Amino acid sequence: MASDVVRTREELRAALGDAHPGLVPTMGALHAGHESLIARSASENSPTVVSIFVNPTQFSNRDDLARYPRDLAQDIARAQEAGADLIFAPDLETIYPPGFDTAVDVGDVSERWEGASRPGHFRGVATVVTILLNLVQPARSYFGEKDYQQLQVIRRLHHDLALPGIIVGCPTVRDPDGLALSSRNARLSREDRIRALALPRAIETVVEAAASGETETRLLEAAALSALDLPGVTVDYLALVDGSSLEPLPRLRAGARLLIAADVGGTRLIDNAAIESPGGSQGSSARQLTSSVAK
Ligand code: PAF
């Protein structure tokens, strides 16, 4: 079925009626990672709504916003192909009507890591996600684990503000060589695309060291940092953290997550994976990463 495209709050409500759809919020520039979220939603919900809105309030850097790729026709086609029944493509004033003067601030979980490096970013994300969930009233909303801190911020927000439906976190999709898919990858030169593989390699180093029994965070992090020690790669942060609170861990324990942010030739990339010690069950990201870089 060809999906409808709606632009206003009224068109959205008229198209949805009493339905509680699946929702995949996006900022466009759709790639196979988004397609996997849309396909998952389509398999679990009817209808599935994909929102496409480049949210200016979550960009702390004007250049980043100006350079953000926009091709609505192509995004609509990709979303339809992946299984979307309805596209919500609002303009700025539909999301932020004249006089809009509210922001949603999530506490601790939004303050470290990306929050520290990109002031105001999670306030923008939390505000727009609150608006989208209120407008769409979804049964389920789908977010990628690739933006792991964003997912934890949204889980907190969703719980604290009693927002509708449930939040579904979905595994990171990677290229066959292990690089996590991101709309930013398009900005990498050929050489930087190769350098960027240091991120999944750093994760793999930690997965392997943890699997062979190393539990000291300091040593695991040092091993990951050496994998990233390359010309043209500058680490912003690298930390083994608790997978819910995102607080740093002195020793590896169940539910640990490795978070990495690095600048590669001027492009900021993030990646993460669940890290388990022997005996614990390995998280999906680590398992998926191990199989993709083992090829
Ligand atoms: O992950 C994204 O694409 C955005 O942060 C989101 C969740 C659509 C909010 O603008």
mmCIF file of C-alpha atoms and ligand atoms in Angstrom:
data_model
loop_
_atom_site.group_PDB
_atom_site.id
_atom_site.type_symbol
_atom_site.label_atom_id
_atom_site.label_comp_id
_atom_site.label_asym_id
_atom_site.label_seq_id
_atom_site.Cartn_x
_atom_site.Cartn_y
_atom_site.Cartn_z
ATOM 1 C CA MET A 1 0.000 0.000 0.000
ATOM 2 C CA ALA A 2 1.383 3.455 -0.896
ATOM 3 C CA SER A 3 1.799 5.547 2.244
ATOM 4 C CA ASP A 4 0.103 8.866 2.717
ATOM 5 C CA VAL A 5 2.149 11.897 3.583
ATOM 6 C CA VAL A 6 0.701 14.327 6.134
ATOM 7 C CA ARG A 7 2.189 17.660 7.111
ATOM 8 C CA THR A 8 -0.031 19.183 9.825
ATOM 9 C CA ARG A 9 -1.282 18.092 13.272
ATOM 10 C CA GLU A 10 -4.869 18.066 11.926
ATOM 11 C CA GLU A 11 -3.968 15.876 8.926
ATOM 12 C CA LEU A 12 -2.116 13.503 11.226
ATOM 13 C CA ARG A 13 -5.081 13.141 13.616
ATOM 14 C CA ALA A 14 -7.512 12.711 10.715
ATOM 15 C CA ALA A 15 -5.312 10.013 9.138
ATOM 16 C CA LEU A 16 -4.866 8.115 12.416
ATOM 17 C CA GLY A 17 -8.380 8.355 13.874
ATOM 18 C CA ASP A 18 -8.417 6.142 16.993
ATOM 19 C CA ALA A 19 -5.408 4.056 15.919
ATOM 20 C CA HIS A 20 -2.366 3.660 18.169
ATOM 21 C CA PRO A 21 0.323 3.032 15.558
ATOM 22 C CA GLY A 22 3.963 2.063 15.641
ATOM 23 C CA LEU A 23 6.133 5.192 15.437
ATOM 24 C CA VAL A 24 9.630 5.529 14.018
ATOM 25 C CA PRO A 25 10.858 9.086 14.664
ATOM 26 C CA THR A 26 13.603 10.151 12.247
ATOM 27 C CA MET A 27 15.369 13.242 10.976
ATOM 28 C CA GLY A 28 15.428 11.853 7.444
ATOM 29 C CA ALA A 29 18.686 10.911 5.677
ATOM 30 C CA LEU A 30 17.324 7.388 5.979
ATOM 31 C CA HIS A 31 19.691 4.419 5.720
ATOM 32 C CA ALA A 32 19.468 0.689 6.372
ATOM 33 C CA GLY A 33 19.487 1.333 10.138
ATOM 34 C CA HIS A 34 16.243 3.329 9.873
ATOM 35 C CA GLU A 35 14.830 0.751 7.463
ATOM 36 C CA SER A 36 15.360 -1.962 10.068
ATOM 37 C CA LEU A 37 13.394 0.110 12.628
ATOM 38 C CA ILE A 38 10.581 0.697 10.125
ATOM 39 C CA ALA A 39 10.452 -2.981 9.133
ATOM 40 C CA ARG A 40 10.363 -4.010 12.808
ATOM 41 C CA SER A 41 7.544 -1.572 13.518
ATOM 42 C CA ALA A 42 5.621 -2.722 10.432
ATOM 43 C CA SER A 43 5.900 -6.323 11.646
ATOM 44 C CA GLU A 44 4.504 -5.381 15.063
ATOM 45 C CA ASN A 45 2.019 -2.579 14.329
ATOM 46 C CA SER A 46 -0.593 -1.539 11.858
ATOM 47 C CA PRO A 47 -0.294 1.206 10.885
ATOM 48 C CA THR A 48 3.332 2.329 11.132
ATOM 49 C CA VAL A 49 4.047 6.071 11.126
ATOM 50 C CA VAL A 50 7.488 7.417 10.196
ATOM 51 C CA SER A 51 8.121 11.014 11.205
ATOM 52 C CA ILE A 52 10.674 12.984 9.196
ATOM 53 C CA PHE A 53 11.673 16.227 10.880
ATOM 54 C CA VAL A 54 15.137 17.776 11.102
ATOM 55 C CA ASN A 55 14.843 19.128 14.615
ATOM 56 C CA PRO A 56 16.840 22.369 14.889
ATOM 57 C CA THR A 57 16.700 22.496 18.696
ATOM 58 C CA GLN A 58 18.925 19.426 19.087
ATOM 59 C CA PHE A 59 21.823 20.873 17.066
ATOM 60 C CA SER A 60 24.299 22.778 19.219
ATOM 61 C CA ASN A 61 26.318 23.638 16.136
ATOM 62 C CA ARG A 62 24.777 25.744 13.350
ATOM 63 C CA ASP A 63 27.094 24.274 10.702
ATOM 64 C CA ASP A 64 25.979 20.768 11.618
ATOM 65 C CA LEU A 65 22.341 21.821 11.120
ATOM 66 C CA ALA A 66 23.117 23.584 7.829
ATOM 67 C CA ARG A 67 25.067 20.565 6.532
ATOM 68 C CA TYR A 68 22.437 18.018 7.579
ATOM 69 C CA PRO A 69 21.376 16.096 4.423
ATOM 70 C CA ARG A 70 17.774 16.760 3.343
ATOM 71 C CA ASP A 71 16.021 14.854 0.563
ATOM 72 C CA LEU A 72 12.380 14.444 1.528
ATOM 73 C CA ALA A 73 11.293 12.698 -1.699
ATOM 74 C CA GLN A 74 14.032 10.080 -1.331
ATOM 75 C CA ASP A 75 13.315 9.599 2.385
ATOM 76 C CA ILE A 76 9.598 9.123 1.713
ATOM 77 C CA ALA A 77 10.376 6.505 -0.942
ATOM 78 C CA ARG A 78 12.771 4.628 1.410
ATOM 79 C CA ALA A 79 10.302 4.733 4.302
ATOM 80 C CA GLN A 80 7.500 3.422 2.065
ATOM 81 C CA GLU A 81 9.716 0.677 0.727
ATOM 82 C CA ALA A 82 10.605 -0.375 4.286
ATOM 83 C CA GLY A 83 6.928 -0.648 5.285
ATOM 84 C CA ALA A 84 5.696 2.777 6.466
ATOM 85 C CA ASP A 85 1.930 3.295 6.139
ATOM 86 C CA LEU A 86 1.948 6.995 6.973
ATOM 87 C CA ILE A 87 4.679 9.634 6.763
ATOM 88 C CA PHE A 88 4.455 12.616 9.089
ATOM 89 C CA ALA A 89 6.647 15.354 7.602
ATOM 90 C CA PRO A 90 5.827 18.468 9.610
ATOM 91 C CA ASP A 91 7.295 21.903 9.008
ATOM 92 C CA LEU A 92 8.938 23.902 11.777
ATOM 93 C CA GLU A 93 5.763 25.680 12.886
ATOM 94 C CA THR A 94 3.779 22.452 13.102
ATOM 95 C CA ILE A 95 6.183 21.151 15.737
ATOM 96 C CA TYR A 96 7.011 24.517 17.316
ATOM 97 C CA PRO A 97 3.971 26.784 16.788
ATOM 98 C CA PRO A 98 4.427 30.567 17.153
ATOM 99 C CA GLY A 99 5.042 31.466 20.789
ATOM 100 C CA PHE A 100 6.407 27.998 21.618
ATOM 101 C CA ASP A 101 8.375 28.434 24.849
ATOM 102 C CA THR A 102 8.722 25.065 26.566
ATOM 103 C CA ALA A 103 11.627 22.645 26.926
ATOM 104 C CA VAL A 104 11.943 19.199 28.445
ATOM 105 C CA ASP A 105 15.069 18.619 30.541
ATOM 106 C CA VAL A 106 16.011 15.094 31.547
ATOM 107 C CA GLY A 107 18.353 14.859 34.578
ATOM 108 C CA ASP A 108 21.543 12.873 35.253
ATOM 109 C CA VAL A 109 21.403 10.415 32.356
ATOM 110 C CA SER A 110 21.478 13.279 29.859
ATOM 111 C CA GLU A 111 24.331 15.195 31.438
ATOM 112 C CA ARG A 112 27.464 13.127 30.800
ATOM 113 C CA TRP A 113 29.103 12.017 27.536
ATOM 114 C CA GLU A 114 27.115 13.379 24.572
ATOM 115 C CA GLY A 115 25.351 15.755 26.954
ATOM 116 C CA ALA A 116 28.658 17.257 28.093
ATOM 117 C CA SER A 117 30.063 17.490 24.549
ATOM 118 C CA ARG A 118 26.871 18.824 22.948
ATOM 119 C CA PRO A 119 25.203 21.227 25.379
ATOM 120 C CA GLY A 120 21.446 21.469 24.821
ATOM 121 C CA HIS A 121 21.363 18.445 22.507
ATOM 122 C CA PHE A 122 19.296 16.177 24.751
ATOM 123 C CA ARG A 123 16.971 19.011 25.737
ATOM 124 C CA GLY A 124 16.136 19.367 22.023
ATOM 125 C CA VAL A 125 15.738 15.602 21.596
ATOM 126 C CA ALA A 126 13.583 15.232 24.741
ATOM 127 C CA THR A 127 11.366 18.140 23.732
ATOM 128 C CA VAL A 128 10.714 16.957 20.182
ATOM 129 C CA VAL A 129 10.213 13.305 21.222
ATOM 130 C CA THR A 130 7.659 14.416 23.837
ATOM 131 C CA ILE A 131 5.786 16.407 21.176
ATOM 132 C CA LEU A 132 5.895 13.540 18.650
ATOM 133 C CA LEU A 133 4.696 10.925 21.147
ATOM 134 C CA ASN A 134 1.866 13.203 22.274
ATOM 135 C CA LEU A 135 0.807 13.933 18.698
ATOM 136 C CA VAL A 136 1.009 10.356 17.406
ATOM 137 C CA GLN A 137 -0.108 8.474 20.567
ATOM 138 C CA PRO A 138 1.840 5.377 19.478
ATOM 139 C CA ALA A 139 1.468 1.874 20.892
ATOM 140 C CA ARG A 140 5.218 1.406 20.361
ATOM 141 C CA SER A 141 8.045 3.773 19.406
ATOM 142 C CA TYR A 142 11.289 2.490 17.903
ATOM 143 C CA PHE A 143 14.762 3.908 18.506
ATOM 144 C CA GLY A 144 18.191 2.537 17.550
ATOM 145 C CA GLU A 145 20.787 1.459 20.104
ATOM 146 C CA LYS A 146 23.349 3.217 17.906
ATOM 147 C CA ASP A 147 22.409 6.419 19.788
ATOM 148 C CA TYR A 148 22.616 4.555 23.062
ATOM 149 C CA GLN A 149 22.551 7.545 25.405
ATOM 150 C CA GLN A 150 19.631 9.024 23.473
ATOM 151 C CA LEU A 151 17.746 5.749 24.005
ATOM 152 C CA GLN A 152 18.375 5.893 27.782
ATOM 153 C CA VAL A 153 17.341 9.564 27.905
ATOM 154 C CA ILE A 154 14.124 8.705 26.038
ATOM 155 C CA ARG A 155 13.396 5.735 28.330
ATOM 156 C CA ARG A 156 13.760 8.030 31.381
ATOM 157 C CA LEU A 157 11.609 10.752 29.830
ATOM 158 C CA HIS A 158 8.953 8.292 28.694
ATOM 159 C CA HIS A 159 8.691 6.785 32.169
ATOM 160 C CA ASP A 160 8.841 10.052 34.105
ATOM 161 C CA LEU A 161 6.285 11.931 31.984
ATOM 162 C CA ALA A 162 3.989 8.898 31.504
ATOM 163 C CA LEU A 163 4.194 9.242 27.731
ATOM 164 C CA PRO A 164 2.081 6.842 25.645
ATOM 165 C CA GLY A 165 2.998 3.329 24.472
ATOM 166 C CA ILE A 166 6.267 1.515 25.005
ATOM 167 C CA ILE A 167 9.812 2.320 23.890
ATOM 168 C CA VAL A 168 11.506 -0.377 21.823
ATOM 169 C CA GLY A 169 15.316 -0.260 21.506
ATOM 170 C CA CYS A 170 16.649 -1.948 18.345
ATOM 171 C CA PRO A 171 20.172 -3.266 17.607
ATOM 172 C CA THR A 172 22.711 -1.157 15.739
ATOM 173 C CA VAL A 173 22.970 -1.985 12.036
ATOM 174 C CA ARG A 174 26.546 -2.209 10.720
ATOM 175 C CA ASP A 175 28.253 -2.357 7.372
ATOM 176 C CA PRO A 176 29.856 -5.753 6.694
ATOM 177 C CA ASP A 177 33.228 -4.402 7.908
ATOM 178 C CA GLY A 178 31.704 -3.417 11.280
ATOM 179 C CA LEU A 179 31.202 0.353 10.881
ATOM 180 C CA ALA A 180 27.923 1.380 12.536
ATOM 181 C CA LEU A 181 25.536 2.977 10.025
ATOM 182 C CA SER A 182 25.073 6.711 10.497
ATOM 183 C CA SER A 183 23.968 9.565 8.268
ATOM 184 C CA ARG A 184 27.350 11.120 9.137
ATOM 185 C CA ASN A 185 29.274 8.309 7.404
ATOM 186 C CA ALA A 186 28.478 10.002 4.071
ATOM 187 C CA ARG A 187 30.790 12.845 5.129
ATOM 188 C CA LEU A 188 33.824 10.566 5.520
ATOM 189 C CA SER A 189 36.462 10.601 2.799
ATOM 190 C CA ARG A 190 37.660 7.177 1.582
ATOM 191 C CA GLU A 191 40.685 7.387 3.892
ATOM 192 C CA ASP A 192 38.590 8.520 6.856
ATOM 193 C CA ARG A 193 36.076 5.724 6.216
ATOM 194 C CA ILE A 194 39.001 3.302 6.699
ATOM 195 C CA ARG A 195 40.225 5.181 9.810
ATOM 196 C CA ALA A 196 36.683 5.062 11.222
ATOM 197 C CA LEU A 197 36.969 1.278 11.448
ATOM 198 C CA ALA A 198 39.108 1.957 14.532
ATOM 199 C CA LEU A 199 35.822 2.416 16.458
ATOM 200 C CA PRO A 200 34.439 -1.100 15.900
ATOM 201 C CA ARG A 201 38.001 -2.432 16.330
ATOM 202 C CA ALA A 202 38.219 -0.722 19.727
ATOM 203 C CA ILE A 203 34.922 -2.339 20.702
ATOM 204 C CA GLU A 204 36.123 -5.708 19.463
ATOM 205 C CA THR A 205 39.319 -5.337 21.529
ATOM 206 C CA VAL A 206 37.242 -4.806 24.668
ATOM 207 C CA VAL A 207 34.785 -7.614 23.828
ATOM 208 C CA GLU A 208 37.737 -10.006 23.447
ATOM 209 C CA ALA A 209 39.638 -8.833 26.540
ATOM 210 C CA ALA A 210 36.451 -9.089 28.637
ATOM 211 C CA ALA A 211 35.722 -12.545 27.213
ATOM 212 C CA SER A 212 39.167 -13.681 28.283
ATOM 213 C CA GLY A 213 38.506 -12.592 31.844
ATOM 214 C CA GLU A 214 39.758 -8.991 32.159
ATOM 215 C CA THR A 215 37.357 -7.043 34.398
ATOM 216 C CA GLU A 216 39.364 -3.953 35.295
ATOM 217 C CA THR A 217 37.778 -1.036 33.493
ATOM 218 C CA ARG A 218 40.988 0.989 33.455
ATOM 219 C CA LEU A 219 42.803 -1.765 31.536
ATOM 220 C CA LEU A 220 39.903 -2.450 29.172
ATOM 221 C CA GLU A 221 39.602 1.248 28.365
ATOM 222 C CA ALA A 222 43.370 1.553 27.839
ATOM 223 C CA ALA A 223 43.242 -1.341 25.329
ATOM 224 C CA ALA A 224 40.392 0.349 23.454
ATOM 225 C CA LEU A 225 42.232 3.684 23.432
ATOM 226 C CA SER A 226 45.293 2.089 21.841
ATOM 227 C CA ALA A 227 43.105 0.726 19.045
ATOM 228 C CA LEU A 228 41.967 4.329 18.451
ATOM 229 C CA ASP A 229 45.444 5.814 18.613
ATOM 230 C CA LEU A 230 45.719 6.723 14.917
ATOM 231 C CA PRO A 231 46.528 9.942 13.022
ATOM 232 C CA GLY A 232 43.267 11.717 12.122
ATOM 233 C CA VAL A 233 41.310 10.094 14.976
ATOM 234 C CA THR A 234 40.692 12.115 18.153
ATOM 235 C CA VAL A 235 38.791 10.478 20.977
ATOM 236 C CA ASP A 236 36.232 12.692 22.694
ATOM 237 C CA TYR A 237 35.258 10.107 25.309
ATOM 238 C CA LEU A 238 35.581 6.383 25.797
ATOM 239 C CA ALA A 239 34.053 4.810 28.877
ATOM 240 C CA LEU A 240 32.735 1.576 30.294
ATOM 241 C CA VAL A 241 29.505 2.511 32.001
ATOM 242 C CA ASP A 242 26.434 1.063 33.610
ATOM 243 C CA GLY A 243 24.013 0.414 30.740
ATOM 244 C CA SER A 244 21.076 2.228 32.402
ATOM 245 C CA SER A 245 22.495 5.088 34.486
ATOM 246 C CA LEU A 246 25.541 5.535 32.188
ATOM 247 C CA GLU A 247 27.728 6.090 35.245
ATOM 248 C CA PRO A 248 31.349 4.957 34.879
ATOM 249 C CA LEU A 249 32.119 1.491 36.267
ATOM 250 C CA PRO A 250 35.328 0.697 38.177
ATOM 251 C CA ARG A 251 34.967 -3.012 37.262
ATOM 252 C CA LEU A 252 33.053 -4.802 34.580
ATOM 253 C CA ARG A 253 29.681 -6.124 35.708
ATOM 254 C CA ALA A 254 26.444 -7.350 34.146
ATOM 255 C CA GLY A 255 24.794 -4.735 31.943
ATOM 256 C CA ALA A 256 28.043 -2.846 31.193
ATOM 257 C CA ARG A 257 28.223 -0.776 28.035
ATOM 258 C CA LEU A 258 31.208 0.657 26.211
ATOM 259 C CA LEU A 259 30.561 4.155 24.854
ATOM 260 C CA ILE A 260 32.871 5.820 22.328
ATOM 261 C CA ALA A 261 32.815 9.209 20.621
ATOM 262 C CA ALA A 262 35.634 10.243 18.307
ATOM 263 C CA ASP A 263 36.358 12.801 15.645
ATOM 264 C CA VAL A 264 37.523 11.163 12.427
ATOM 265 C CA GLY A 265 38.866 13.685 9.913
ATOM 266 C CA GLY A 266 36.415 16.351 11.176
ATOM 267 C CA THR A 267 33.368 14.067 11.431
ATOM 268 C CA ARG A 268 32.113 13.160 14.888
ATOM 269 C CA LEU A 269 31.222 9.474 15.184
ATOM 270 C CA ILE A 270 29.749 7.532 18.088
ATOM 271 C CA ASP A 271 29.508 3.814 18.723
ATOM 272 C CA ASN A 272 28.755 1.507 21.632
ATOM 273 C CA ALA A 273 28.273 -2.127 22.570
ATOM 274 C CA ALA A 274 27.219 -4.299 25.460
ATOM 275 C CA ILE A 275 30.291 -5.815 27.134
ATOM 276 C CA GLU A 276 29.981 -8.987 29.173
ATOM 277 C CA SER A 277 32.451 -11.049 31.191
ATOM 278 C CA PRO A 278 32.584 -14.832 30.748
ATOM 279 C CA GLY A 279 29.616 -16.463 32.392
ATOM 280 C CA GLY A 280 27.326 -13.494 31.675
ATOM 281 C CA SER A 281 25.110 -13.673 28.568
ATOM 282 C CA GLN A 282 26.558 -11.545 25.766
ATOM 283 C CA GLY A 283 24.433 -8.560 24.730
ATOM 284 C CA SER A 284 23.058 -8.344 21.201
ATOM 285 C CA SER A 285 25.313 -5.487 20.036
ATOM 286 C CA ALA A 286 28.488 -7.236 21.103
ATOM 287 C CA ARG A 287 27.340 -10.496 19.541
ATOM 288 C CA GLN A 288 26.382 -8.796 16.293
ATOM 289 C CA LEU A 289 29.652 -6.841 16.204
ATOM 290 C CA THR A 290 31.735 -9.961 16.874
ATOM 291 C CA SER A 291 30.126 -11.750 13.935
ATOM 292 C CA SER A 292 30.393 -8.768 11.577
ATOM 293 C CA VAL A 293 34.061 -7.988 12.202
ATOM 294 C CA ALA A 294 35.013 -11.651 12.231
ATOM 295 C CA LYS A 295 34.257 -11.902 8.494
HETATM 296 O O1 PAF B 1 17.681 9.892 16.426
HETATM 297 C C1 PAF B 1 17.170 10.805 15.743
HETATM 298 O O2 PAF B 1 17.106 10.740 14.527
HETATM 299 C C2 PAF B 1 16.630 12.033 16.441
HETATM 300 O O3 PAF B 1 17.397 12.375 17.542
HETATM 301 C C3 PAF B 1 15.142 11.894 16.839
HETATM 302 C C4 PAF B 1 14.950 10.799 17.882
HETATM 303 C C5 PAF B 1 14.306 11.594 15.608
HETATM 304 C C6 PAF B 1 14.643 13.204 17.456
HETATM 305 O O4 PAF B 1 14.769 14.269 16.551
#
